[in-house]
Amino acid sequence: MSSVLLSDTADRGDATFRWIVLVVQTFFGSWFLVHGLNYFVTFFRQPPGASVLSHELIGALIATGLFAWVKVVEVVVGILLLAHRFVPLAIVAALPVTLVIAYVNLALNKDLFGLITGTVIIAANVLMAVGYLDSYRAMMRFDAGLPGLRGLRSLRGGA
């Protein structure tokens, strides 16, 4: 009887965690999609940065064209997360953007809004990664062996 109760509790815990991750995934995907699209179709004014350094960094990213690439990544990641397709890949692709957003907000802006934004975006990206941890197991092998064509062959259905 106790194993049945443990199983029910584990199932409920798993279902709750899954629900939390999916809510966070939807929030994060929406955030990335809206902020990414905002660069190309203005919904709201691009925040210039709350400090001189963040303002200069954002200005330099825009002037060099790198900001447009960041926004393309945000749009693609947002679409993938909301469509629930290639989610583990989207989470990994979001990480560099997440780290820069967190750095700008936590290290450069240093205000309450920045503290909240930086913390939330890091926590959301980490929570999603934990939720899909099984998908990353092969990448976390200490010894991955020698490179080969196995992966490429497996894409076309061969062994």
mmCIF file of C-alpha atoms in Angstrom:
data_model
loop_
_atom_site.group_PDB
_atom_site.id
_atom_site.type_symbol
_atom_site.label_atom_id
_atom_site.label_comp_id
_atom_site.label_asym_id
_atom_site.label_seq_id
_atom_site.Cartn_x
_atom_site.Cartn_y
_atom_site.Cartn_z
ATOM 1 C CA MET A 1 0.000 0.000 0.000
ATOM 2 C CA SER A 2 2.797 2.454 0.887
ATOM 3 C CA SER A 3 4.410 2.001 -2.553
ATOM 4 C CA VAL A 4 1.096 2.968 -4.160
ATOM 5 C CA LEU A 5 0.921 6.107 -2.013
ATOM 6 C CA LEU A 6 4.505 6.994 -2.863
ATOM 7 C CA SER A 7 3.753 6.451 -6.525
ATOM 8 C CA ASP A 8 0.674 8.696 -6.349
ATOM 9 C CA THR A 9 2.670 11.375 -4.532
ATOM 10 C CA ALA A 10 5.498 11.101 -7.057
ATOM 11 C CA ASP A 11 3.030 11.316 -9.938
ATOM 12 C CA ARG A 12 1.402 14.405 -8.408
ATOM 13 C CA GLY A 13 4.797 15.976 -7.808
ATOM 14 C CA ASP A 14 5.853 15.228 -11.372
ATOM 15 C CA ALA A 15 2.584 16.619 -12.746
ATOM 16 C CA THR A 16 2.936 19.777 -10.642
ATOM 17 C CA PHE A 17 6.536 20.302 -11.743
ATOM 18 C CA ARG A 18 5.571 19.676 -15.380
ATOM 19 C CA TRP A 19 2.767 22.244 -15.083
ATOM 20 C CA ILE A 20 5.141 24.814 -13.533
ATOM 21 C CA VAL A 21 7.748 24.280 -16.260
ATOM 22 C CA LEU A 22 5.125 24.616 -19.003
ATOM 23 C CA VAL A 23 3.786 27.842 -17.468
ATOM 24 C CA VAL A 24 7.329 29.233 -17.233
ATOM 25 C CA GLN A 25 8.025 28.055 -20.801
ATOM 26 C CA THR A 26 4.928 29.902 -22.028
ATOM 27 C CA PHE A 27 5.864 33.058 -20.093
ATOM 28 C CA PHE A 28 9.487 32.940 -21.279
ATOM 29 C CA GLY A 29 8.518 32.173 -24.892
ATOM 30 C CA SER A 30 6.007 35.028 -24.898
ATOM 31 C CA TRP A 31 8.560 37.396 -23.368
ATOM 32 C CA PHE A 32 11.168 36.516 -25.990
ATOM 33 C CA LEU A 33 8.688 36.653 -28.879
ATOM 34 C CA VAL A 34 7.207 40.032 -27.909
ATOM 35 C CA HIS A 35 10.572 41.670 -27.150
ATOM 36 C CA GLY A 36 12.142 40.178 -30.269
ATOM 37 C CA LEU A 37 9.316 41.301 -32.546
ATOM 38 C CA ASN A 38 9.318 44.730 -30.910
ATOM 39 C CA TYR A 39 12.647 45.451 -32.577
ATOM 40 C CA PHE A 40 11.140 44.922 -36.038
ATOM 41 C CA VAL A 41 7.558 46.120 -35.400
ATOM 42 C CA THR A 42 7.449 48.636 -32.562
ATOM 43 C CA PHE A 43 4.870 47.815 -29.876
ATOM 44 C CA PHE A 44 6.658 49.845 -27.203
ATOM 45 C CA ARG A 45 9.786 51.957 -27.000
ATOM 46 C CA GLN A 46 13.022 49.951 -26.669
ATOM 47 C CA PRO A 47 14.279 50.527 -23.120
ATOM 48 C CA PRO A 48 17.510 52.524 -23.487
ATOM 49 C CA GLY A 49 19.084 51.103 -20.332
ATOM 50 C CA ALA A 50 18.847 52.394 -16.784
ATOM 51 C CA SER A 51 22.539 53.243 -16.516
ATOM 52 C CA VAL A 52 25.064 55.024 -18.714
ATOM 53 C CA LEU A 53 26.918 51.747 -19.367
ATOM 54 C CA SER A 54 23.813 49.761 -20.302
ATOM 55 C CA HIS A 55 22.674 52.617 -22.562
ATOM 56 C CA GLU A 56 26.075 52.627 -24.300
ATOM 57 C CA LEU A 57 26.102 48.821 -24.619
ATOM 58 C CA ILE A 58 22.617 48.703 -26.156
ATOM 59 C CA GLY A 59 23.539 51.582 -28.470
ATOM 60 C CA ALA A 60 26.702 49.766 -29.594
ATOM 61 C CA LEU A 61 24.763 46.527 -30.190
ATOM 62 C CA ILE A 62 22.227 48.414 -32.308
ATOM 63 C CA ALA A 63 24.904 50.367 -34.221
ATOM 64 C CA THR A 64 26.849 47.211 -35.081
ATOM 65 C CA GLY A 65 23.786 45.241 -36.139
ATOM 66 C CA LEU A 66 24.333 42.600 -33.470
ATOM 67 C CA PHE A 67 21.130 43.633 -31.706
ATOM 68 C CA ALA A 68 19.098 42.573 -34.773
ATOM 69 C CA TRP A 69 20.653 39.088 -34.582
ATOM 70 C CA VAL A 70 19.822 38.892 -30.876
ATOM 71 C CA LYS A 71 16.243 39.826 -31.671
ATOM 72 C CA VAL A 72 16.038 37.162 -34.400
ATOM 73 C CA VAL A 73 17.200 34.587 -31.820
ATOM 74 C CA GLU A 74 14.552 35.859 -29.397
ATOM 75 C CA VAL A 75 11.800 35.529 -32.035
ATOM 76 C CA VAL A 76 12.863 32.016 -33.082
ATOM 77 C CA VAL A 77 13.262 30.837 -29.470
ATOM 78 C CA GLY A 78 9.907 32.366 -28.546
ATOM 79 C CA ILE A 79 8.124 30.629 -31.423
ATOM 80 C CA LEU A 80 9.751 27.270 -30.640
ATOM 81 C CA LEU A 81 8.903 27.457 -26.936
ATOM 82 C CA LEU A 82 5.312 28.488 -27.586
ATOM 83 C CA ALA A 83 4.857 25.840 -30.296
ATOM 84 C CA HIS A 84 6.504 23.272 -28.016
ATOM 85 C CA ARG A 85 8.908 22.219 -30.770
ATOM 86 C CA PHE A 86 12.674 21.661 -30.383
ATOM 87 C CA VAL A 87 12.285 22.923 -26.799
ATOM 88 C CA PRO A 88 15.634 21.660 -25.423
ATOM 89 C CA LEU A 89 17.429 23.301 -28.375
ATOM 90 C CA ALA A 90 15.480 26.539 -27.859
ATOM 91 C CA ILE A 91 16.423 26.577 -24.165
ATOM 92 C CA VAL A 92 20.114 26.236 -25.021
ATOM 93 C CA ALA A 93 19.845 28.876 -27.765
ATOM 94 C CA ALA A 94 18.213 31.256 -25.291
ATOM 95 C CA LEU A 95 20.994 30.919 -22.716
ATOM 96 C CA PRO A 96 23.506 33.423 -24.195
ATOM 97 C CA VAL A 97 20.750 36.017 -24.627
ATOM 98 C CA THR A 98 19.495 35.271 -21.117
ATOM 99 C CA LEU A 99 22.977 35.767 -19.654
ATOM 100 C CA VAL A 100 23.438 39.118 -21.399
ATOM 101 C CA ILE A 101 19.997 40.334 -20.308
ATOM 102 C CA ALA A 102 20.741 39.242 -16.745
ATOM 103 C CA TYR A 103 24.185 40.876 -16.810
ATOM 104 C CA VAL A 104 22.825 44.182 -18.105
ATOM 105 C CA ASN A 105 20.082 44.189 -15.475
ATOM 106 C CA LEU A 106 22.054 42.883 -12.493
ATOM 107 C CA ALA A 107 25.529 44.330 -13.075
ATOM 108 C CA LEU A 108 24.899 47.503 -15.078
ATOM 109 C CA ASN A 109 21.418 48.790 -14.256
ATOM 110 C CA LYS A 110 21.525 47.865 -10.555
ATOM 111 C CA ASP A 111 17.980 49.021 -9.800
ATOM 112 C CA LEU A 112 14.984 47.139 -8.392
ATOM 113 C CA PHE A 113 13.447 46.512 -11.818
ATOM 114 C CA GLY A 114 16.810 45.226 -13.076
ATOM 115 C CA LEU A 115 17.220 42.986 -10.052
ATOM 116 C CA ILE A 116 13.794 41.454 -10.611
ATOM 117 C CA THR A 117 14.247 41.118 -14.394
ATOM 118 C CA GLY A 118 17.733 39.620 -14.165
ATOM 119 C CA THR A 119 16.721 37.157 -11.469
ATOM 120 C CA VAL A 120 13.492 36.086 -13.171
ATOM 121 C CA ILE A 121 15.089 35.484 -16.576
ATOM 122 C CA ILE A 122 17.945 33.392 -15.126
ATOM 123 C CA ALA A 123 15.552 31.426 -12.906
ATOM 124 C CA ALA A 124 13.172 30.792 -15.816
ATOM 125 C CA ASN A 125 15.939 29.572 -18.145
ATOM 126 C CA VAL A 126 17.386 27.305 -15.429
ATOM 127 C CA LEU A 127 13.966 25.903 -14.472
ATOM 128 C CA MET A 128 13.178 25.065 -18.091
ATOM 129 C CA ALA A 129 16.591 23.401 -18.512
ATOM 130 C CA VAL A 130 15.998 21.308 -15.381
ATOM 131 C CA GLY A 131 12.563 20.355 -16.704
ATOM 132 C CA TYR A 132 14.146 18.971 -19.872
ATOM 133 C CA LEU A 133 17.323 17.621 -18.240
ATOM 134 C CA ASP A 134 16.819 14.141 -19.726
ATOM 135 C CA SER A 135 17.243 15.692 -23.185
ATOM 136 C CA TYR A 136 20.749 16.886 -22.291
ATOM 137 C CA ARG A 137 22.130 13.639 -20.860
ATOM 138 C CA ALA A 138 24.123 12.689 -23.953
ATOM 139 C CA MET A 139 25.791 16.115 -23.967
ATOM 140 C CA MET A 140 26.933 15.724 -20.369
ATOM 141 C CA ARG A 141 29.052 12.623 -20.888
ATOM 142 C CA PHE A 142 32.588 13.009 -19.570
ATOM 143 C CA ASP A 143 33.966 10.913 -22.445
ATOM 144 C CA ALA A 144 31.876 11.326 -25.575
ATOM 145 C CA GLY A 145 34.107 9.023 -27.623
ATOM 146 C CA LEU A 146 35.443 9.782 -31.059
ATOM 147 C CA PRO A 147 33.540 11.829 -33.641
ATOM 148 C CA GLY A 148 31.876 10.049 -36.509
ATOM 149 C CA LEU A 149 28.994 10.007 -38.926
ATOM 150 C CA ARG A 150 26.628 8.012 -36.662
ATOM 151 C CA GLY A 151 24.537 11.059 -35.815
ATOM 152 C CA LEU A 152 24.241 12.150 -39.429
ATOM 153 C CA ARG A 153 23.328 8.635 -40.528
ATOM 154 C CA SER A 154 20.715 8.401 -37.774
ATOM 155 C CA LEU A 155 18.964 11.480 -39.213
ATOM 156 C CA ARG A 156 18.301 9.658 -42.467
ATOM 157 C CA GLY A 157 17.134 6.510 -40.694
ATOM 158 C CA GLY A 158 20.326 4.461 -40.978
ATOM 159 C CA ALA A 159 22.300 2.993 -38.100
#
